[in-house]
Amino acid sequence: MNVRRSAAVLAAVAVFGSAVAPAAFADDAPSPSTALPSGLYGKSDPKFDGVFRQSYALLALDTADVRPAQKAVTWLTGQQCASGGFAAYRADASEPCNSKTPVDSNSTAAAVQALAALGDDKSQDKGQDKSLAETVDKGVAWLKSVQNQDGGWGYNPGLPSDANSTGIVVGALAAAGENPADVKSQKGRSAYDALPKLAMDCGKGDGAFGLADAKSGKLSPNADATAAGVLGSLGKGLVVTPGKKSAGGAPKCAKPDTASQAASNGTGFLLKLLGKHDDHLMSAMPGAKDQPDQGNTADAVVALAAAGQSEQAGKSAEWLAKNSAAWAKQSGPAAYAQLVFAARAAGMDPRDFGGADLVERLTAQGPPPEKGSASDSAADADSDEKKEDGGVSIWWIIGVGMVAGIGIGFLYSANRKKQQP
């Protein structure tokens, strides 16, 4: 299982103990025991990642000018609790959330980013646009309500702040039109106060953002946390375009006393790691097999592009184009979405990524898009051409060839009396 947002998950393990870890880090996602909703992307069990993978898929398709099926959007908005927060997955969304519903910052922030982007789509009708805006506003309000006093966010309400959770929440705030610097705790601290505290020094930590040890709570350098921390410190979300190229190559590491310096240090750390392994990252999960990590590499591409390191972002994106096909096919919609984000950030065409059309493959993971989208028009034209030649519809081929991705595994803590519904 490719575990995205692993630093946030392990931060939860540090608080709740290793006994809860196996569910999140299992090698294989269990098959769902009941039929999945027709609007959901992916075919694997959505228990740990339903909202997250749906949000990634919808956001990635939006960047490619594909208008997702309405039932896919409706499924996501229907997962929201009355409080505004999202859990990973609610099998019966008609049942109201309660104190035991494991709402979390990562699912909520991902949903906010996706729905904010869809709400900006000029092709949406006014009623739909208003509904999406209300959902986004409620999600932002919930995120503000669970902000820690240090200015950051933990995975679940009440958990210590971590770089991954804080980073993705910053992206959600920015996507919703908020200035993250203005979103402050009761003690007057913002995410830009919290993130430098989650960054390590230039000695043993090499300027990376840290992952808390499950036993001691001490930070250790982590590439996944660093990519998220860099994005958050720069005020960026999941969707970025290549930034202005920075001068002078790798930035010089210095004391991370500001968010901008922490981002600079983290950028240098990622450049150093990528240089060691032929432009890709190895698994950042403690105890994981020493193997290439396409997901973390894709995240690093986005972070480096946001930081102006377009040369290395391009090299790593090229590595992904050559080495990510099998991983994405196995991992499902969120993996394809990560590659779309990386391709966009590196200035590459996601419809011709190492010869693969990422948009088409992502589209095949869920319901066909709405009529009138760029993807749908192209598919119709191709279908007509196939029929004239005595062939079959491209959508029939895609349907038959649809793969079951294992999705993104996430750790959720239940029975937390203080958790907000």
Short mmCIF file of C-alpha atoms in Angstrom, two decimals:
data_model
loop_
_atom_site.label_atom_id
_atom_site.label_comp_id
_atom_site.label_asym_id
_atom_site.label_seq_id
_atom_site.Cartn_x
_atom_site.Cartn_y
_atom_site.Cartn_z
CA MET A 1 0.00 0.00 0.00
CA ASN A 2 1.33 3.42 -0.94
CA VAL A 3 0.67 5.50 2.13
CA ARG A 4 0.37 9.16 1.33
CA ARG A 5 0.51 11.75 4.09
CA SER A 6 2.54 9.21 6.04
CA ALA A 7 4.02 11.79 8.38
CA ALA A 8 0.58 12.86 9.52
CA VAL A 9 -0.41 9.25 10.08
CA LEU A 10 2.72 8.49 12.06
CA ALA A 11 2.15 11.59 14.15
CA ALA A 12 -1.13 9.98 15.17
CA VAL A 13 0.69 6.74 15.94
CA ALA A 14 3.04 8.69 18.19
CA VAL A 15 0.06 9.73 20.29
CA PHE A 16 -2.13 6.62 20.19
CA GLY A 17 0.59 4.00 20.15
CA SER A 18 1.85 1.43 17.72
CA ALA A 19 -1.04 -0.95 18.40
CA VAL A 20 -3.22 0.97 15.95
CA ALA A 21 -0.64 1.04 13.17
CA PRO A 22 -1.33 -2.22 11.32
CA ALA A 23 -4.67 -1.05 9.94
CA ALA A 24 -3.05 1.88 8.21
CA PHE A 25 0.12 0.21 7.04
CA ALA A 26 -1.23 -3.09 5.80
CA ASP A 27 0.41 -4.25 2.58
CA ASP A 28 -2.89 -4.84 0.84
CA ALA A 29 -6.13 -2.87 1.10
CA PRO A 30 -9.06 -5.12 1.93
CA SER A 31 -11.72 -5.58 -0.69
CA PRO A 32 -14.97 -3.83 0.17
CA SER A 33 -17.64 -6.18 1.50
CA THR A 34 -20.46 -4.18 -0.08
CA ALA A 35 -20.96 -2.52 -3.44
CA LEU A 36 -19.25 0.85 -3.73
CA PRO A 37 -21.13 4.04 -4.65
CA SER A 38 -21.28 4.56 -8.41
CA GLY A 39 -19.87 8.07 -8.06
CA LEU A 40 -16.74 7.00 -6.19
CA TYR A 41 -13.35 6.86 -7.89
CA GLY A 42 -11.40 3.63 -7.46
CA LYS A 43 -12.54 0.10 -6.68
CA SER A 44 -10.60 -0.69 -3.50
CA ASP A 45 -11.98 -0.42 0.01
CA PRO A 46 -12.50 3.33 0.66
CA LYS A 47 -12.49 2.97 4.45
CA PHE A 48 -9.16 4.71 4.91
CA ASP A 49 -9.04 7.03 1.91
CA GLY A 50 -12.41 7.49 0.19
CA VAL A 51 -12.72 11.25 0.60
CA PHE A 52 -9.02 11.81 0.05
CA ARG A 53 -8.74 9.89 -3.22
CA GLN A 54 -12.03 11.36 -4.48
CA SER A 55 -10.79 14.87 -3.76
CA TYR A 56 -7.47 14.27 -5.48
CA ALA A 57 -9.22 12.79 -8.53
CA LEU A 58 -11.71 15.63 -8.90
CA LEU A 59 -9.04 18.29 -8.43
CA ALA A 60 -6.70 16.69 -10.95
CA LEU A 61 -9.46 16.37 -13.53
CA ASP A 62 -10.41 20.00 -13.02
CA THR A 63 -6.84 21.09 -13.79
CA ALA A 64 -7.12 19.19 -17.08
CA ASP A 65 -10.40 20.96 -18.00
CA VAL A 66 -12.44 17.82 -17.43
CA ARG A 67 -15.80 18.37 -15.78
CA PRO A 68 -16.36 15.38 -13.46
CA ALA A 69 -19.68 13.57 -13.36
CA GLN A 70 -22.17 15.30 -11.10
CA LYS A 71 -22.69 12.16 -9.06
CA ALA A 72 -18.96 12.10 -8.26
CA VAL A 73 -19.16 15.65 -6.91
CA THR A 74 -22.40 14.92 -5.07
CA TRP A 75 -20.85 11.88 -3.39
CA LEU A 76 -18.01 14.01 -2.06
CA THR A 77 -20.19 16.85 -0.78
CA GLY A 78 -22.49 14.29 0.83
CA GLN A 79 -19.61 12.99 2.95
CA GLN A 80 -19.39 16.27 4.88
CA CYS A 81 -20.54 16.27 8.49
CA ALA A 82 -22.89 18.96 9.75
CA SER A 83 -19.93 20.54 11.56
CA GLY A 84 -18.13 21.03 8.24
CA GLY A 85 -15.47 18.38 8.77
CA PHE A 86 -14.90 15.28 6.65
CA ALA A 87 -13.97 11.78 7.77
CA ALA A 88 -12.09 9.39 5.50
CA TYR A 89 -15.28 7.61 4.51
CA ARG A 90 -18.82 7.28 5.74
CA ALA A 91 -20.56 4.24 4.28
CA ASP A 92 -23.97 5.64 5.23
CA ALA A 93 -23.82 9.40 4.86
CA SER A 94 -27.50 9.65 5.82
CA GLU A 95 -26.51 8.83 9.39
CA PRO A 96 -25.50 12.01 11.27
CA CYS A 97 -21.95 12.36 12.49
CA ASN A 98 -21.35 12.11 16.21
CA SER A 99 -18.49 12.33 18.69
CA LYS A 100 -17.09 9.03 17.43
CA THR A 101 -16.98 10.03 13.75
CA PRO A 102 -13.25 10.24 12.94
CA VAL A 103 -13.20 13.59 11.14
CA ASP A 104 -9.68 14.69 10.21
CA SER A 105 -7.85 17.70 8.85
CA ASN A 106 -6.33 15.94 5.84
CA SER A 107 -9.59 14.65 4.36
CA THR A 108 -11.27 17.98 5.03
CA ALA A 109 -8.46 20.05 3.51
CA ALA A 110 -8.28 17.85 0.41
CA ALA A 111 -12.05 18.12 -0.08
CA VAL A 112 -11.94 21.89 0.35
CA GLN A 113 -9.23 22.24 -2.30
CA ALA A 114 -11.16 20.10 -4.79
CA LEU A 115 -14.55 21.68 -4.21
CA ALA A 116 -13.14 25.22 -4.25
CA ALA A 117 -11.64 24.51 -7.68
CA LEU A 118 -14.88 23.02 -8.98
CA GLY A 119 -16.80 25.99 -7.60
CA ASP A 120 -14.65 28.29 -9.72
CA ASP A 121 -15.58 26.34 -12.86
CA LYS A 122 -17.54 28.76 -15.03
CA SER A 123 -19.41 25.86 -16.65
CA GLN A 124 -21.17 25.06 -13.38
CA ASP A 125 -24.74 26.34 -13.00
CA LYS A 126 -25.38 29.02 -10.40
CA GLY A 127 -27.20 26.68 -8.04
CA GLN A 128 -24.37 24.16 -8.08
CA ASP A 129 -21.78 26.90 -7.64
CA LYS A 130 -23.62 28.22 -4.57
CA SER A 131 -23.90 24.74 -3.08
CA LEU A 132 -20.18 24.10 -3.54
CA ALA A 133 -19.31 27.48 -2.04
CA GLU A 134 -21.38 26.70 1.05
CA THR A 135 -19.68 23.33 1.44
CA VAL A 136 -16.26 24.94 1.12
CA ASP A 137 -17.13 27.65 3.64
CA LYS A 138 -18.28 25.06 6.17
CA GLY A 139 -15.11 23.06 5.65
CA VAL A 140 -12.93 26.12 6.18
CA ALA A 141 -14.86 27.06 9.30
CA TRP A 142 -14.30 23.59 10.72
CA LEU A 143 -10.58 23.73 9.96
CA LYS A 144 -10.35 27.06 11.76
CA SER A 145 -12.22 25.63 14.74
CA VAL A 146 -9.68 22.82 15.24
CA GLN A 147 -6.52 24.88 14.75
CA ASN A 148 -3.97 24.23 17.47
CA GLN A 149 -2.75 27.04 19.68
CA ASP A 150 0.69 26.92 18.05
CA GLY A 151 -1.00 27.87 14.76
CA GLY A 152 -0.78 24.45 13.10
CA TRP A 153 -2.94 21.38 12.66
CA GLY A 154 -2.70 17.75 13.67
CA TYR A 155 -4.24 14.85 11.78
CA ASN A 156 -7.25 14.61 14.09
CA PRO A 157 -8.55 17.39 16.35
CA GLY A 158 -6.45 17.59 19.50
CA LEU A 159 -3.35 15.91 18.07
CA PRO A 160 -0.05 17.83 17.99
CA SER A 161 0.66 19.84 14.84
CA ASP A 162 2.57 18.09 12.09
CA ALA A 163 4.02 19.41 8.84
CA ASN A 164 1.85 17.28 6.55
CA SER A 165 -1.46 18.26 8.11
CA THR A 166 -0.50 21.91 8.48
CA GLY A 167 0.77 22.02 4.90
CA ILE A 168 -2.37 20.63 3.31
CA VAL A 169 -4.59 22.87 5.44
CA VAL A 170 -2.65 25.93 4.29
CA GLY A 171 -3.33 24.82 0.72
CA ALA A 172 -7.04 24.52 1.49
CA LEU A 173 -7.19 27.98 3.05
CA ALA A 174 -5.44 29.51 0.05
CA ALA A 175 -7.71 27.67 -2.38
CA ALA A 176 -10.75 29.01 -0.55
CA GLY A 177 -9.51 32.59 -0.83
CA GLU A 178 -8.21 32.90 2.71
CA ASN A 179 -4.86 34.40 3.64
CA PRO A 180 -3.26 31.67 5.80
CA ALA A 181 -1.30 34.32 7.68
CA ASP A 182 -4.59 35.80 8.89
CA VAL A 183 -5.97 32.50 10.20
CA LYS A 184 -4.76 32.55 13.78
CA SER A 185 -5.31 30.63 16.98
CA GLN A 186 -6.56 32.22 20.17
CA LYS A 187 -2.92 32.87 21.00
CA GLY A 188 -2.48 34.80 17.78
CA ARG A 189 -0.36 32.23 15.94
CA SER A 190 -0.74 31.12 12.34
CA ALA A 191 0.54 28.19 10.32
CA TYR A 192 3.57 30.31 9.49
CA ASP A 193 4.44 30.29 13.19
CA ALA A 194 3.93 26.54 13.53
CA LEU A 195 5.82 25.34 10.46
CA PRO A 196 9.26 26.68 11.45
CA LYS A 197 8.89 24.78 14.74
CA LEU A 198 8.39 21.59 12.74
CA ALA A 199 11.55 22.19 10.71
CA MET A 200 14.91 20.81 11.78
CA ASP A 201 18.23 22.60 12.01
CA CYS A 202 20.99 22.53 9.42
CA GLY A 203 23.10 20.01 11.26
CA LYS A 204 21.75 16.54 11.80
CA GLY A 205 18.39 17.48 10.31
CA ASP A 206 19.81 18.95 7.09
CA GLY A 207 17.05 21.55 7.14
CA ALA A 208 14.28 19.00 6.59
CA PHE A 209 10.82 19.11 8.09
CA GLY A 210 10.60 16.41 10.70
CA LEU A 211 8.53 13.37 11.50
CA ALA A 212 7.88 12.69 15.17
CA ASP A 213 9.20 9.42 16.58
CA ALA A 214 6.40 7.19 17.85
CA LYS A 215 8.05 6.71 21.25
CA SER A 216 10.10 9.80 22.02
CA GLY A 217 8.26 12.39 19.95
CA LYS A 218 11.59 13.66 18.63
CA LEU A 219 11.71 14.83 15.04
CA SER A 220 13.66 13.02 12.36
CA PRO A 221 14.17 14.18 8.74
CA ASN A 222 11.37 13.02 6.45
CA ALA A 223 10.94 13.69 2.73
CA ASP A 224 7.15 13.36 2.76
CA ALA A 225 6.82 15.84 5.61
CA THR A 226 9.35 18.14 3.93
CA ALA A 227 7.47 18.33 0.64
CA ALA A 228 4.27 19.20 2.49
CA GLY A 229 6.09 21.63 4.77
CA VAL A 230 7.70 23.46 1.85
CA LEU A 231 4.36 23.84 0.08
CA GLY A 232 2.65 25.03 3.23
CA SER A 233 5.42 27.48 4.09
CA LEU A 234 5.11 28.95 0.60
CA GLY A 235 1.33 29.23 0.95
CA LYS A 236 0.69 26.85 -1.93
CA GLY A 237 -1.82 24.06 -2.50
CA LEU A 238 -1.70 20.84 -4.47
CA VAL A 239 -1.99 22.57 -7.82
CA VAL A 240 0.95 24.77 -8.75
CA THR A 241 2.50 26.00 -11.96
CA PRO A 242 6.27 26.35 -12.34
CA GLY A 243 7.40 29.29 -10.26
CA LYS A 244 9.98 31.88 -11.17
CA LYS A 245 13.30 30.11 -11.41
CA SER A 246 15.41 30.76 -8.34
CA ALA A 247 18.97 31.94 -8.83
CA GLY A 248 22.11 30.31 -7.52
CA GLY A 249 21.10 26.63 -7.48
CA ALA A 250 20.49 24.97 -4.13
CA PRO A 251 19.60 27.42 -1.34
CA LYS A 252 21.89 27.87 1.62
CA CYS A 253 20.63 26.40 4.86
CA ALA A 254 20.15 28.75 7.81
CA LYS A 255 18.27 28.83 11.09
CA PRO A 256 14.57 28.17 10.33
CA ASP A 257 13.21 31.11 12.27
CA THR A 258 10.68 32.07 9.58
CA ALA A 259 8.40 30.09 7.30
CA SER A 260 10.22 31.33 4.21
CA GLN A 261 13.59 30.19 5.59
CA ALA A 262 12.11 26.84 6.61
CA ALA A 263 10.83 26.44 3.04
CA SER A 264 14.24 27.31 1.66
CA ASN A 265 15.95 24.80 3.93
CA GLY A 266 13.42 22.11 3.07
CA THR A 267 13.95 22.78 -0.62
CA GLY A 268 17.67 22.23 -0.18
CA PHE A 269 17.02 18.97 1.66
CA LEU A 270 14.85 17.65 -1.17
CA LEU A 271 17.44 18.65 -3.77
CA LYS A 272 20.12 16.80 -1.82
CA LEU A 273 18.05 13.62 -1.53
CA LEU A 274 17.05 13.62 -5.17
CA GLY A 275 20.67 14.08 -6.16
CA LYS A 276 21.60 10.94 -4.23
CA HIS A 277 19.11 8.68 -5.98
CA ASP A 278 19.09 9.63 -9.65
CA ASP A 279 16.30 12.20 -9.39
CA HIS A 280 13.85 10.20 -7.32
CA LEU A 281 13.15 9.57 -3.64
CA MET A 282 13.28 6.32 -1.76
CA SER A 283 10.58 5.24 0.66
CA ALA A 284 10.24 7.70 3.53
CA MET A 285 8.26 5.33 5.72
CA PRO A 286 10.21 4.10 8.75
CA GLY A 287 10.79 0.38 8.45
CA ALA A 288 9.60 0.25 4.84
CA LYS A 289 11.44 -1.70 2.15
CA ASP A 290 14.23 0.31 0.56
CA GLN A 291 12.62 1.04 -2.78
CA PRO A 292 11.75 3.99 -5.06
CA ASP A 293 8.82 6.03 -3.83
CA GLN A 294 6.89 7.47 -6.75
CA GLY A 295 4.32 9.17 -4.53
CA ASN A 296 6.88 11.10 -2.51
CA THR A 297 8.79 11.94 -5.67
CA ALA A 298 5.63 13.39 -7.21
CA ASP A 299 5.05 15.48 -4.08
CA ALA A 300 8.65 16.67 -4.22
CA VAL A 301 8.23 17.77 -7.85
CA VAL A 302 5.28 19.95 -6.87
CA ALA A 303 7.13 21.44 -3.90
CA LEU A 304 10.29 22.15 -5.90
CA ALA A 305 8.32 23.76 -8.71
CA ALA A 306 6.61 26.02 -6.18
CA ALA A 307 10.03 26.93 -4.79
CA GLY A 308 11.38 27.85 -8.24
CA GLN A 309 13.58 24.79 -8.64
CA SER A 310 12.25 24.04 -12.10
CA GLU A 311 15.36 22.20 -13.33
CA GLN A 312 15.26 19.48 -10.68
CA ALA A 313 11.46 19.38 -10.78
CA GLY A 314 11.69 18.65 -14.48
CA LYS A 315 14.32 15.94 -14.06
CA SER A 316 12.30 14.19 -11.37
CA ALA A 317 9.11 14.48 -13.42
CA GLU A 318 10.94 12.86 -16.32
CA TRP A 319 11.97 10.02 -14.00
CA LEU A 320 8.32 9.61 -13.00
CA ALA A 321 7.26 9.54 -16.63
CA LYS A 322 9.54 6.54 -17.16
CA ASN A 323 8.97 4.73 -13.88
CA SER A 324 5.47 5.33 -12.55
CA ALA A 325 3.12 3.37 -14.83
CA ALA A 326 2.97 0.15 -12.79
CA TRP A 327 2.77 2.04 -9.50
CA ALA A 328 -0.10 4.23 -10.65
CA LYS A 329 -2.01 1.28 -12.11
CA GLN A 330 -1.75 -0.58 -8.82
CA SER A 331 -2.37 2.41 -6.56
CA GLY A 332 -5.39 3.89 -8.29
CA PRO A 333 -6.98 7.32 -8.71
CA ALA A 334 -5.00 9.30 -6.16
CA ALA A 335 -1.73 8.11 -7.69
CA TYR A 336 -2.82 9.22 -11.15
CA ALA A 337 -3.85 12.54 -9.62
CA GLN A 338 -0.44 12.99 -7.99
CA LEU A 339 1.20 12.41 -11.36
CA VAL A 340 -1.11 14.97 -12.98
CA PHE A 341 -0.12 17.50 -10.33
CA ALA A 342 3.57 16.71 -10.87
CA ALA A 343 3.31 16.93 -14.65
CA ARG A 344 1.56 20.29 -14.42
CA ALA A 345 4.10 21.63 -11.93
CA ALA A 346 6.99 20.58 -14.17
CA GLY A 347 5.44 22.09 -17.28
CA MET A 348 4.80 18.68 -18.89
CA ASP A 349 1.69 17.46 -20.67
CA PRO A 350 -0.32 15.07 -18.44
CA ARG A 351 -1.95 13.70 -21.58
CA ASP A 352 1.43 12.54 -22.86
CA PHE A 353 3.39 11.61 -19.77
CA GLY A 354 5.97 9.06 -20.83
CA GLY A 355 3.56 8.07 -23.59
CA ALA A 356 0.64 7.69 -21.16
CA ASP A 357 -2.49 9.82 -21.05
CA LEU A 358 -2.83 10.33 -17.30
CA VAL A 359 -6.11 12.19 -17.69
CA GLU A 360 -7.69 9.36 -19.64
CA ARG A 361 -6.45 6.78 -17.15
CA LEU A 362 -7.72 8.81 -14.20
CA THR A 363 -11.06 9.35 -15.90
CA ALA A 364 -11.38 5.59 -16.32
CA GLN A 365 -11.21 5.18 -12.54
CA GLY A 366 -14.67 6.69 -12.05
CA PRO A 367 -17.91 7.65 -13.77
CA PRO A 368 -17.65 9.22 -17.26
CA PRO A 369 -17.31 13.02 -17.14
CA GLU A 370 -20.11 15.45 -17.88
CA LYS A 371 -20.91 16.20 -21.47
CA GLY A 372 -19.22 19.30 -22.79
CA SER A 373 -15.87 18.83 -21.06
CA ALA A 374 -12.71 18.79 -23.12
CA SER A 375 -12.09 15.16 -22.24
CA ASP A 376 -15.62 14.13 -23.09
CA SER A 377 -15.54 15.87 -26.46
CA ALA A 378 -12.28 14.15 -27.36
CA ALA A 379 -13.67 10.79 -26.27
CA ASP A 380 -16.82 11.28 -28.35
CA ALA A 381 -14.78 12.15 -31.41
CA ASP A 382 -12.58 9.11 -30.92
CA SER A 383 -15.63 6.93 -30.37
CA ASP A 384 -17.24 8.12 -33.59
CA GLU A 385 -14.05 7.41 -35.50
CA LYS A 386 -13.84 3.91 -34.03
CA LYS A 387 -17.44 3.17 -34.94
CA GLU A 388 -16.92 4.32 -38.51
CA ASP A 389 -14.05 1.84 -38.74
CA GLY A 390 -16.19 -0.97 -37.36
CA GLY A 391 -14.58 -0.70 -33.92
CA VAL A 392 -16.11 -0.33 -30.50
CA SER A 393 -16.61 2.65 -28.20
CA ILE A 394 -13.49 3.84 -26.41
CA TRP A 395 -15.53 4.08 -23.19
CA TRP A 396 -16.40 0.38 -23.48
CA ILE A 397 -12.68 -0.39 -23.78
CA ILE A 398 -11.86 1.79 -20.82
CA GLY A 399 -14.64 0.19 -18.80
CA VAL A 400 -13.38 -3.32 -19.51
CA GLY A 401 -9.80 -2.33 -18.82
CA MET A 402 -10.49 -0.44 -15.61
CA VAL A 403 -8.09 -1.44 -12.89
CA ALA A 404 -8.70 -1.72 -9.17
CA GLY A 405 -6.32 0.63 -7.37
CA ILE A 406 -5.40 0.09 -3.80
CA GLY A 407 -5.72 3.84 -3.06
CA ILE A 408 -4.20 5.73 -0.17
CA GLY A 409 -4.06 4.24 3.31
CA PHE A 410 -4.76 6.44 6.28
CA LEU A 411 -4.88 5.85 9.99
CA TYR A 412 -7.99 6.89 11.83
CA SER A 413 -8.51 6.93 15.57
CA ALA A 414 -11.96 6.10 16.85
CA ASN A 415 -13.71 6.58 20.18
CA ARG A 416 -12.10 9.94 20.87
CA LYS A 417 -14.43 11.64 23.30
CA LYS A 418 -13.20 15.12 22.50
CA GLN A 419 -13.28 14.72 18.74
CA GLN A 420 -15.68 17.03 16.98
CA PRO A 421 -18.34 15.53 14.69
#
